[in-house]
Short mmCIF file of C-alpha atoms and ligand atoms in Angstrom, two decimals:
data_model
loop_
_atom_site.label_atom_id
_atom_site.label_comp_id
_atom_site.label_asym_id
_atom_site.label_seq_id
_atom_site.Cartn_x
_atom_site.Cartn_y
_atom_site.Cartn_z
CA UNK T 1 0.00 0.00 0.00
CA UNK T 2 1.19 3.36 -1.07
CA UNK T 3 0.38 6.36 1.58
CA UNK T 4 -0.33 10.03 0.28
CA UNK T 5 1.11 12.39 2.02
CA UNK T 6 0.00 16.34 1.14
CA UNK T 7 3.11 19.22 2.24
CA UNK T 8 0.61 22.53 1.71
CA UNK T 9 3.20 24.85 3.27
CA UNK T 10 6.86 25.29 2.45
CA UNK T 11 9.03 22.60 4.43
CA UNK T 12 12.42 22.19 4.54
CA UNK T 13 13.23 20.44 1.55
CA UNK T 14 16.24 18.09 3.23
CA UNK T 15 13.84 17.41 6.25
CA UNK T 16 11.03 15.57 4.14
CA UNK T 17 14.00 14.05 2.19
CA UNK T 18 13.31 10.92 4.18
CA UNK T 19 9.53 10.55 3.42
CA UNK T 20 10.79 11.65 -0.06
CA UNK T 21 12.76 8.04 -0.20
CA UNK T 22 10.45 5.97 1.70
CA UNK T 23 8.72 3.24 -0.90
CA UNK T 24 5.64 3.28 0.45
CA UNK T 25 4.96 6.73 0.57
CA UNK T 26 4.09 9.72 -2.56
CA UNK T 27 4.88 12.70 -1.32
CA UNK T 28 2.68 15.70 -2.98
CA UNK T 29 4.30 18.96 -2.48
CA UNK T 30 1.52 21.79 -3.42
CA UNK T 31 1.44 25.36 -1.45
CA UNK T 32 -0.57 28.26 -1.69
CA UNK T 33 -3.23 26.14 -2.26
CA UNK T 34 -6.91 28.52 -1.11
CA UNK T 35 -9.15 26.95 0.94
CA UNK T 36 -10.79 26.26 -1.47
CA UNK T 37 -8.75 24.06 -3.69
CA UNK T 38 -7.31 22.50 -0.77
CA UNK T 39 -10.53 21.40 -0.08
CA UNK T 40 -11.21 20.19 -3.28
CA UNK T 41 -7.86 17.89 -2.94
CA UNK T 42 -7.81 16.39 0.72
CA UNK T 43 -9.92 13.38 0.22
CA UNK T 44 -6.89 12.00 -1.67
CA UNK T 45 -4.30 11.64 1.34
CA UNK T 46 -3.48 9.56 4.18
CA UNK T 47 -1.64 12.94 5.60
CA UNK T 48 -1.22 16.43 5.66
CA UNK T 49 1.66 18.53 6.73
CA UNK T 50 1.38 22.12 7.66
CA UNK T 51 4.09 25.18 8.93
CA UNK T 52 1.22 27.91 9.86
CA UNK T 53 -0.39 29.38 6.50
CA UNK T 54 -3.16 26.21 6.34
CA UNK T 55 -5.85 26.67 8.26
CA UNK T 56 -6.95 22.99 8.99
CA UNK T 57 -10.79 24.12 9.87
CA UNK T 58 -13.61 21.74 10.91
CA UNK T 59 -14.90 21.93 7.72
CA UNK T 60 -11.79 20.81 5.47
CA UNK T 61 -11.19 18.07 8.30
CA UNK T 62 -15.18 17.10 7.62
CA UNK T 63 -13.88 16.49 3.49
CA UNK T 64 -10.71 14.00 4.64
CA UNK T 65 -12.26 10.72 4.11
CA UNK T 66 -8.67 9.18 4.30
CA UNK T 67 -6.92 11.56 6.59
CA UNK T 68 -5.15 9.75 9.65
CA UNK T 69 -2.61 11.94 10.68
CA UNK T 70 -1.88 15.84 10.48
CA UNK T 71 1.74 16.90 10.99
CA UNK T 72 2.59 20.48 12.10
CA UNK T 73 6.33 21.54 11.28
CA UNK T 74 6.52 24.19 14.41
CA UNK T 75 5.15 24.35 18.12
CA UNK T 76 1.65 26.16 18.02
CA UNK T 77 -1.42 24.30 16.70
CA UNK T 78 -3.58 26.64 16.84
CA UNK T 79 -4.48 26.34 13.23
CA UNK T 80 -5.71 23.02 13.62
CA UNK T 81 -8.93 22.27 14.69
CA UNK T 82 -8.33 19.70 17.36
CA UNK T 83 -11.88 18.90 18.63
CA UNK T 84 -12.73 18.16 15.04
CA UNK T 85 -9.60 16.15 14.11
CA UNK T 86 -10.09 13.85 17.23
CA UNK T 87 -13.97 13.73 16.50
CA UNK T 88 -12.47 12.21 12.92
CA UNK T 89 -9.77 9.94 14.67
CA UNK T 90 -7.08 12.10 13.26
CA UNK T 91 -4.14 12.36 14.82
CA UNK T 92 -2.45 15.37 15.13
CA UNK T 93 1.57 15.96 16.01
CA UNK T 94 3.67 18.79 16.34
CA UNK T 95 7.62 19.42 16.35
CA UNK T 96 7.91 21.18 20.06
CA UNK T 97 11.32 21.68 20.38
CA UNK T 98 12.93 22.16 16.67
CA UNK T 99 12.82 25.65 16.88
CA UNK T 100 13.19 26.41 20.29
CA UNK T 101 16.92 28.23 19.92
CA UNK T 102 15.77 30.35 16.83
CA UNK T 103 12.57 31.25 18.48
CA UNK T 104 15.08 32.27 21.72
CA UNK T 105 17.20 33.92 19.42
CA UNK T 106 14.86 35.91 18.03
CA UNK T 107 13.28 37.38 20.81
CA UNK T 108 17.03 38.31 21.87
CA UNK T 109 17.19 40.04 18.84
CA UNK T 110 14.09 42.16 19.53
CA UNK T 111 14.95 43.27 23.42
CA UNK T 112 18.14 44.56 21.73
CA UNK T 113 16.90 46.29 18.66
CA UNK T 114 14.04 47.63 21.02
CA UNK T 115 17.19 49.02 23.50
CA UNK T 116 18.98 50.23 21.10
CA UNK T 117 16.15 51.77 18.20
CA UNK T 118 18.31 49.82 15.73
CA UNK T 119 15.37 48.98 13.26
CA UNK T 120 14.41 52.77 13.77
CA UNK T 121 18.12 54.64 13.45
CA UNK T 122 18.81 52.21 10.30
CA UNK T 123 15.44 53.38 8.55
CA UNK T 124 16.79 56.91 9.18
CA UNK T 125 20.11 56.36 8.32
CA UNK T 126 18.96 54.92 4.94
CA UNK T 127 16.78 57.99 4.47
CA UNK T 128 19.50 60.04 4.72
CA UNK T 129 19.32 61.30 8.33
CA UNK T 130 22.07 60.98 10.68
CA UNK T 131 20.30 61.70 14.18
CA UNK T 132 22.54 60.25 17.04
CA UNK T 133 20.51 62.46 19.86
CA UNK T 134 17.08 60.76 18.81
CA UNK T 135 18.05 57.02 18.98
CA UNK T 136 19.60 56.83 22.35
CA UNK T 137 18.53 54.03 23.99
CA UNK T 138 19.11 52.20 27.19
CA UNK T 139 21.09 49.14 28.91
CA UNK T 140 19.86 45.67 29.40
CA UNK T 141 22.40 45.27 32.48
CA UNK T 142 20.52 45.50 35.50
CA UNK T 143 17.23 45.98 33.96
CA UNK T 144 14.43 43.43 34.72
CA UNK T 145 13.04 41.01 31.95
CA UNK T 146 9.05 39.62 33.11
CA UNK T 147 9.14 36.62 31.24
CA UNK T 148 5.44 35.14 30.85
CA UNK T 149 5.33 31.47 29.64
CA UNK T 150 8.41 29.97 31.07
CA UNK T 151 8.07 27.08 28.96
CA UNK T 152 11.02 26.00 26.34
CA UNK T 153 11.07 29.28 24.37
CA UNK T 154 10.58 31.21 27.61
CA UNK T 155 13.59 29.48 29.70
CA UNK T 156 15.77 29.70 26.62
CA UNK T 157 15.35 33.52 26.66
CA UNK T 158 15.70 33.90 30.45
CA UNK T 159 19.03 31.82 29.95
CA UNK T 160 20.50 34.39 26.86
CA UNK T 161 19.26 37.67 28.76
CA UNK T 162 20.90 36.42 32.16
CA UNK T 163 24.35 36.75 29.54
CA UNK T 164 23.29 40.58 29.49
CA UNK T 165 23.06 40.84 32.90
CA UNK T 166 19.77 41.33 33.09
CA UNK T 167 17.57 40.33 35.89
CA UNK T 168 14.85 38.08 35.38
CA UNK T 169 11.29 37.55 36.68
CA UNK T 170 9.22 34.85 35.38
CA UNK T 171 5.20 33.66 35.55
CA UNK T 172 4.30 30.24 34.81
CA UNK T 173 1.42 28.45 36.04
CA UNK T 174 4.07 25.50 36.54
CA UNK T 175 6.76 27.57 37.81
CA UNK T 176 7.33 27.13 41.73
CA UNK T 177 9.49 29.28 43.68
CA UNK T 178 12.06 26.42 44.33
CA UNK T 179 12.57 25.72 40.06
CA UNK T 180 12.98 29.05 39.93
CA UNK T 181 15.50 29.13 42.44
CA UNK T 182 17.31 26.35 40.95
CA UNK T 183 17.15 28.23 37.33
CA UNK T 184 18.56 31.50 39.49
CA UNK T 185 15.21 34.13 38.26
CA UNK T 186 13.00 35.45 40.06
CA UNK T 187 9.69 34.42 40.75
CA UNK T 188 6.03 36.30 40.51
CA UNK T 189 2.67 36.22 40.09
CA UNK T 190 1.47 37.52 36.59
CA UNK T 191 0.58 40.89 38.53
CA UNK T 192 4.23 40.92 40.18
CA UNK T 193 5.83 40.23 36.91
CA UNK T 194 4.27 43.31 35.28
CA UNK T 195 4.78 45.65 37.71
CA UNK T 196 8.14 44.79 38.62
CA UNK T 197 9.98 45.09 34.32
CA UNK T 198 11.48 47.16 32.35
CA UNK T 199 11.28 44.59 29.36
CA UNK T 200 8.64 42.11 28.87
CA UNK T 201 8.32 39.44 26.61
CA UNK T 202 5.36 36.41 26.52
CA UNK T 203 5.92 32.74 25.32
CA UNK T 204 3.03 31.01 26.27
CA UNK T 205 0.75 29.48 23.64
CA UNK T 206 -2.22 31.14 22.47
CA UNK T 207 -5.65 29.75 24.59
CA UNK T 208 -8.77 30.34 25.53
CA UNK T 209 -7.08 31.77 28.76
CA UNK T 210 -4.16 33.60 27.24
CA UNK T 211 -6.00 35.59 24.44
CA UNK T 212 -6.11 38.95 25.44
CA UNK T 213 -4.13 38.11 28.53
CA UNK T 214 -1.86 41.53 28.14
CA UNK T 215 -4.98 43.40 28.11
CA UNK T 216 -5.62 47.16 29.06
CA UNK T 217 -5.90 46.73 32.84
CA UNK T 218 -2.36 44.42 32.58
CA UNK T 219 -0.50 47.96 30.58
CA UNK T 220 -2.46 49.65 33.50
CA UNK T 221 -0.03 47.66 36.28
CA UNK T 222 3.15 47.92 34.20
CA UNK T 223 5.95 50.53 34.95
CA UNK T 224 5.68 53.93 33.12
CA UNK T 225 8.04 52.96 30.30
CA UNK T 226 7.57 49.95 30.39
CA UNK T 227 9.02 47.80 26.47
CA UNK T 228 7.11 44.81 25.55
CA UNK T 229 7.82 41.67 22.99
CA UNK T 230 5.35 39.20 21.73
CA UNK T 231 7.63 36.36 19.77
CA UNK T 232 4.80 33.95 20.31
CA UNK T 233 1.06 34.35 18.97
CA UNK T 234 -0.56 37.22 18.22
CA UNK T 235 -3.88 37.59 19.90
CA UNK T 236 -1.99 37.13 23.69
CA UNK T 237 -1.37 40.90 23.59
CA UNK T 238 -4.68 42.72 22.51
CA UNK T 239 -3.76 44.79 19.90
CA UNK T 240 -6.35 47.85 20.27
CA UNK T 241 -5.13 48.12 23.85
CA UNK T 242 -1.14 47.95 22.69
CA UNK T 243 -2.08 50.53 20.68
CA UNK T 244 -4.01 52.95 23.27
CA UNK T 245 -1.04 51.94 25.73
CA UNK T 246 1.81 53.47 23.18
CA UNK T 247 -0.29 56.47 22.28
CA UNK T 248 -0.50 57.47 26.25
CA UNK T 249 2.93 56.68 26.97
CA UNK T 250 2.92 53.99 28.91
CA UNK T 251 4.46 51.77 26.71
CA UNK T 252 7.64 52.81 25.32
CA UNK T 253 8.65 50.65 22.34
CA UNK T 254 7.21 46.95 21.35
CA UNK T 255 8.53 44.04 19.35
CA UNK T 256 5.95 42.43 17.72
CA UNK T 257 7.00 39.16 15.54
CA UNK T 258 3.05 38.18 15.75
CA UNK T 259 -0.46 39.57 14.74
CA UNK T 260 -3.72 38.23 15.68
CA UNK T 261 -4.71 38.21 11.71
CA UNK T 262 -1.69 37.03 9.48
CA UNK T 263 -0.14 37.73 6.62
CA UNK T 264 -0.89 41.76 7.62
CA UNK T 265 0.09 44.63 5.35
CA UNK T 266 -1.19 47.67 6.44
CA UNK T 267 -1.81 47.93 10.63
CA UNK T 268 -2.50 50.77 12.83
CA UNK T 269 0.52 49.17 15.04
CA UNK T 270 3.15 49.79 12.45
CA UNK T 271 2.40 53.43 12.09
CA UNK T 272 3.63 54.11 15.41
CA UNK T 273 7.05 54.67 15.53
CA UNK T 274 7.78 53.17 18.77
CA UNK T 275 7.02 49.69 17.33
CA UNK T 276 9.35 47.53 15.78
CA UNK T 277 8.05 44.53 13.66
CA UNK T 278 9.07 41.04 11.51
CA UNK T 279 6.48 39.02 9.85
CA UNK T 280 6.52 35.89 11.80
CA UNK T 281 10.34 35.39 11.51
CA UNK T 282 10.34 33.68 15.03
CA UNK T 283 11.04 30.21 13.51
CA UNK T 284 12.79 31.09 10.51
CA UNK T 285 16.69 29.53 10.33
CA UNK T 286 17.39 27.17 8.07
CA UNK T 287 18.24 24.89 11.87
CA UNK T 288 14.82 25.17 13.01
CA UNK T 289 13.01 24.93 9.65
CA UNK T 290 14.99 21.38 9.07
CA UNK T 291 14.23 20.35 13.05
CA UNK T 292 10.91 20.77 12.47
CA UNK T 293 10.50 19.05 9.37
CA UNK T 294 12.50 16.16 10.26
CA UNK T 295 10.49 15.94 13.40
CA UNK T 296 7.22 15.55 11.83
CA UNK T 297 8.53 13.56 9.23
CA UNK T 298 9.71 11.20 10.76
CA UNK T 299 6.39 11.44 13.53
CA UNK T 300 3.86 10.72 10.32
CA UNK T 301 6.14 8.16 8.50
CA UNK T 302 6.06 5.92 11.58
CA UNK T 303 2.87 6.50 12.74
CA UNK T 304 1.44 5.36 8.56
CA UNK T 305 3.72 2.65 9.11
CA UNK T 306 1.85 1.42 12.31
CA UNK T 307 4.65 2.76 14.92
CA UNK T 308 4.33 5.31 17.53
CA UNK T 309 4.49 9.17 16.95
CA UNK T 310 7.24 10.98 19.39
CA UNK T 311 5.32 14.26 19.83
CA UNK T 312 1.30 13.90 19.36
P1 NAD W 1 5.93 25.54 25.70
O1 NAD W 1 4.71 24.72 25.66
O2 NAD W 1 7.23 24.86 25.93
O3 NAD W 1 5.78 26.69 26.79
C1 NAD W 1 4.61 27.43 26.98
C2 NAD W 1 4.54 27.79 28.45
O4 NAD W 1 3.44 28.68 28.65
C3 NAD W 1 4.30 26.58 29.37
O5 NAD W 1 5.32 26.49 30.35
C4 NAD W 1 2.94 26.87 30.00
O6 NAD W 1 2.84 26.42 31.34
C5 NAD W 1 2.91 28.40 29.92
N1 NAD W 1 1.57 28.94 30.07
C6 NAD W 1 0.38 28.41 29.67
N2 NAD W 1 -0.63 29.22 30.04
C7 NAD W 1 -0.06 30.28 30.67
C8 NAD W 1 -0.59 31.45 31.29
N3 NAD W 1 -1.91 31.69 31.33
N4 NAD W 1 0.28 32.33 31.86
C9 NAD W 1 1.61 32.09 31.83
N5 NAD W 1 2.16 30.99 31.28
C10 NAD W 1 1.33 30.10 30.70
O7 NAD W 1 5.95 26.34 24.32
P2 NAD W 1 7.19 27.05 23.64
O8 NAD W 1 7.84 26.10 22.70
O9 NAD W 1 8.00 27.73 24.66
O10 NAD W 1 6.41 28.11 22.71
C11 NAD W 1 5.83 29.26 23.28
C12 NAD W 1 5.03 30.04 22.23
O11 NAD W 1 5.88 30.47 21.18
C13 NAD W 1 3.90 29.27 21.54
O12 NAD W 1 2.80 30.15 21.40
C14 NAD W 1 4.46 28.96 20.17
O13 NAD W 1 3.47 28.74 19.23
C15 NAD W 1 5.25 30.21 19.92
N6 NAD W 1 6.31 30.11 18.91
C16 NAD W 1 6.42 31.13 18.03
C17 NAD W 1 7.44 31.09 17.10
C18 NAD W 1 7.57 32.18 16.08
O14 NAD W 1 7.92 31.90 14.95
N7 NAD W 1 7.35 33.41 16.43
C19 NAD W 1 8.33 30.01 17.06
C20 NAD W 1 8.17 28.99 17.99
C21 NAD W 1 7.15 29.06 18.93
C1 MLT W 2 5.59 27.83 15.81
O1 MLT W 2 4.56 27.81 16.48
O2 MLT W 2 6.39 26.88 15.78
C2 MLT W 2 5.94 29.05 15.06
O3 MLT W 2 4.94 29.96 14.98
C3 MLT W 2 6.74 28.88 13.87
C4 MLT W 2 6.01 28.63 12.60
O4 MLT W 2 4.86 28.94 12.47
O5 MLT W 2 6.63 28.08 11.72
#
C-alpha cells in the first residue's frame, strides 16, 4: 500500500527528504493552495503537513475521508482544529522543540533592537538622516526582563538575557518558587511580573485563557516605560489596547514578531514609531526549519507505518 502524504506549506526540503525516499509513501508537495482548492484535494491523502499558512478548519477536516494523521512543522497548533480532528480519529503531532533556539534567538534580537532603536536609526540612516541624539537608547544590564510562559522558548530567553546581565522575573502556572531558584530568576505572580519590568516578553501558547491576557488593565499595572515583545502568537497581547497603551505613553517601544490576523500589510501598530516589527520570523533559520520538518517527518512516516508518533 502506497500512503499520500499532502506538504501545503513550504518545508524544509532536506527534512522531508526521508519521506521523499520511503517506498511506500508519494509525497505531494503543493502550497498556496486557497481553501478552497485544498478542499477540493484532501480526500486523496493519508496525511497532511502544515508550517502555519493552512488553516486545517472543521470543515476541510469534515472532506478528509482518508486523513489519519496531520503533521505540524513548528510548536503552536492553533491552526488546527483539534476537537474536530479527534472527533475524525485524526491524529495530530507537532515538532515542540525544533525551533526552540531560533525562536530564543529571536526574541534576543528584539529586546536589543528595542534598547537600542536599531530597526528605527537604520530606517533613518537609509533615508538620509544621521540623528545620534534621537536614537539613544538604554542598557539591558541590571534591567528586569518579566518573562510570561516559562516554557522552552521562555527558559531559553531567560538563559540568553541572564548573559546581558539582566535580571529576570518569570510567571508560569508550573513555575514554583524552588525551580525558579534552581534556574537562578526570580519568581512572581502575573501581577508581580508586570509591575516589577522594564522589558517584557510572553511565550506562552495562544488559549482560551491567554487571548487577550496583556490586556488594558495588565498595561495599566506595568511601569511607566515599560518595552514589551510578543515572539509567540498574536492575539496574547490585545492589539487595540497595545495601541491605546503606546499612544499614552505607557508603553515605550514593542517588538511584535506576531499579529492576531496574518499575513498583515497595512496595521495601525506599524504606524507608530515606537514599534518595531518582523512578519513571523520567530522560527525562521534554516536549523529550526529542518528540526521541524525532520520531526514531523519522521512522527507521520512511523505513525502510517503502524509505529508510535514521538510528539502527538
Ligand atoms: P511551551 O509549551 O514549551 O511553553 C509554553 C509555556 O506557557 C508553558 O510552560 C505553559 O505552562 C505556559 N503557560 C500556559 N498558560 C499560561 C498562562 N496563562 N500564563 C503564563 N504561562 C502560561 O511552548 P514554547 O515552545 O515555549 O512556545 C511558546 C510560544 O511560542 C507558543 O505560542 C508557540 O506557538 C510560539 N512560537 C512562536 C514562534 C515564532 O515563529 N514566532 C516560534 C516557535 C514558537
Ligand atoms: C511555531 O509555532 O512553531 C511558530 O509559529 C513557527 C512557525 O509557524 O513556523
Amino acid at each position: 500500500m502506497t500512503f499520500r502524504i499532502l506538504i501545503s506549506d513550504p518545508l524544509s526540503e532536506e527534512g522531508i527528504q526521508p519521506l521523499r525516499e520511503a517506498e511506500n509513501i508519494h509525497v505531494v508537495m503543493e502550497t498556496g493552495l486557497s481553501p478552497d482548492e485544498l478542499a477540493e484535494r484532501i480526500s486523496e491523502f493519508d496525511a497532511l503537513l502544515v508550517r502555519s499558512q493552512t488553516e486545517v478548519t472543521r470543515e476541510l477536516i469534515s472532506k478528509a475521508a482518508k486523513l489519519k494523521i496531520v503533521g505540524r512543522a513548528g510548536v503552536g497548533v492553533d491552526n488546527i482544529d483539534l476537537e474536530a480532528a479527534t472527533e475524525h480519529g485524526i491524529i495530530v503531532v507537532n515538532a515542540p522543540d525544533g525551533n526552540t533556539n531560533s525562536a530564543a534567538e529571536h526574541t534576543m534580537a528584539m529586546i536589543m533592537s528595542l534598547a537600542r532603536n536599531i530597526p528605527q536609526a537604520y530606517y533613518a540612516l537609509k533615508n538620509h538622516k544621521w540623528d545620534r541624539k534621537k536614537y539613544i537608547g538604554v542598557e539591558l544590564k541590571n534591567k528586569t526582563l518579566g518573562i510570561v510562559g516559562l516554557g522552552r522558548i521562555g527558559a531559553e530567553v531567560a538563559a540568553r538575557a541572564k548573559g546581558q546581565r539582566m535580571n529576570i522575573k518569570a510567571y508560569d502556572p508550573f513555575l514554583t518558587e524552588e525551580k525558579a531558584e534552581k534556574m537562578g530568576i526570580g519568581y512572581g505572580t502575573l501581577q508581580e511580573v508586570l509591575q516589577d519590568a522594564d522589558f517584557i516578553t510572553v511565550h506562552t501558547p495562544l488559549l482560551k485563557e491567554t487571548r487577550h491576557l496583556i490586556d488594558k488593565e495588565a498595561f495599566q499595572s506595568m511601569k511607566d516605560g515599560v518595552q514589551i515583545v510578543n515572539c509567540a502568537r498574536g492575539g496574547i497581547i490585545n492589539e487595540d489596547d497595545l495601541y491605546d497603551a503606546i499612544k499614552n505613553g505607557k508603553v515605550a517601544g514593542a517588538a511584535l514578531d506576531v499579529f492576531e490576523e496574518e499575513p498583515i500589510q497595512d496595521h495601525k501598530l506599524l504606524e507608530l514609531p515606537e514599534v518595531i516589527a518582523t512578519p513571523h520570523l520567530g522560527a525562521s533559520t534554516v536549523e529550526a526549519q529542518e528540526n521541524v520538518a525532520i520531526d514531523v517527518s519522521h512522527d507521520v512516516a512511523s505513525f502510517l507505518n503502524g509505529g508510535l508518533a514521538r510528539n502527538p
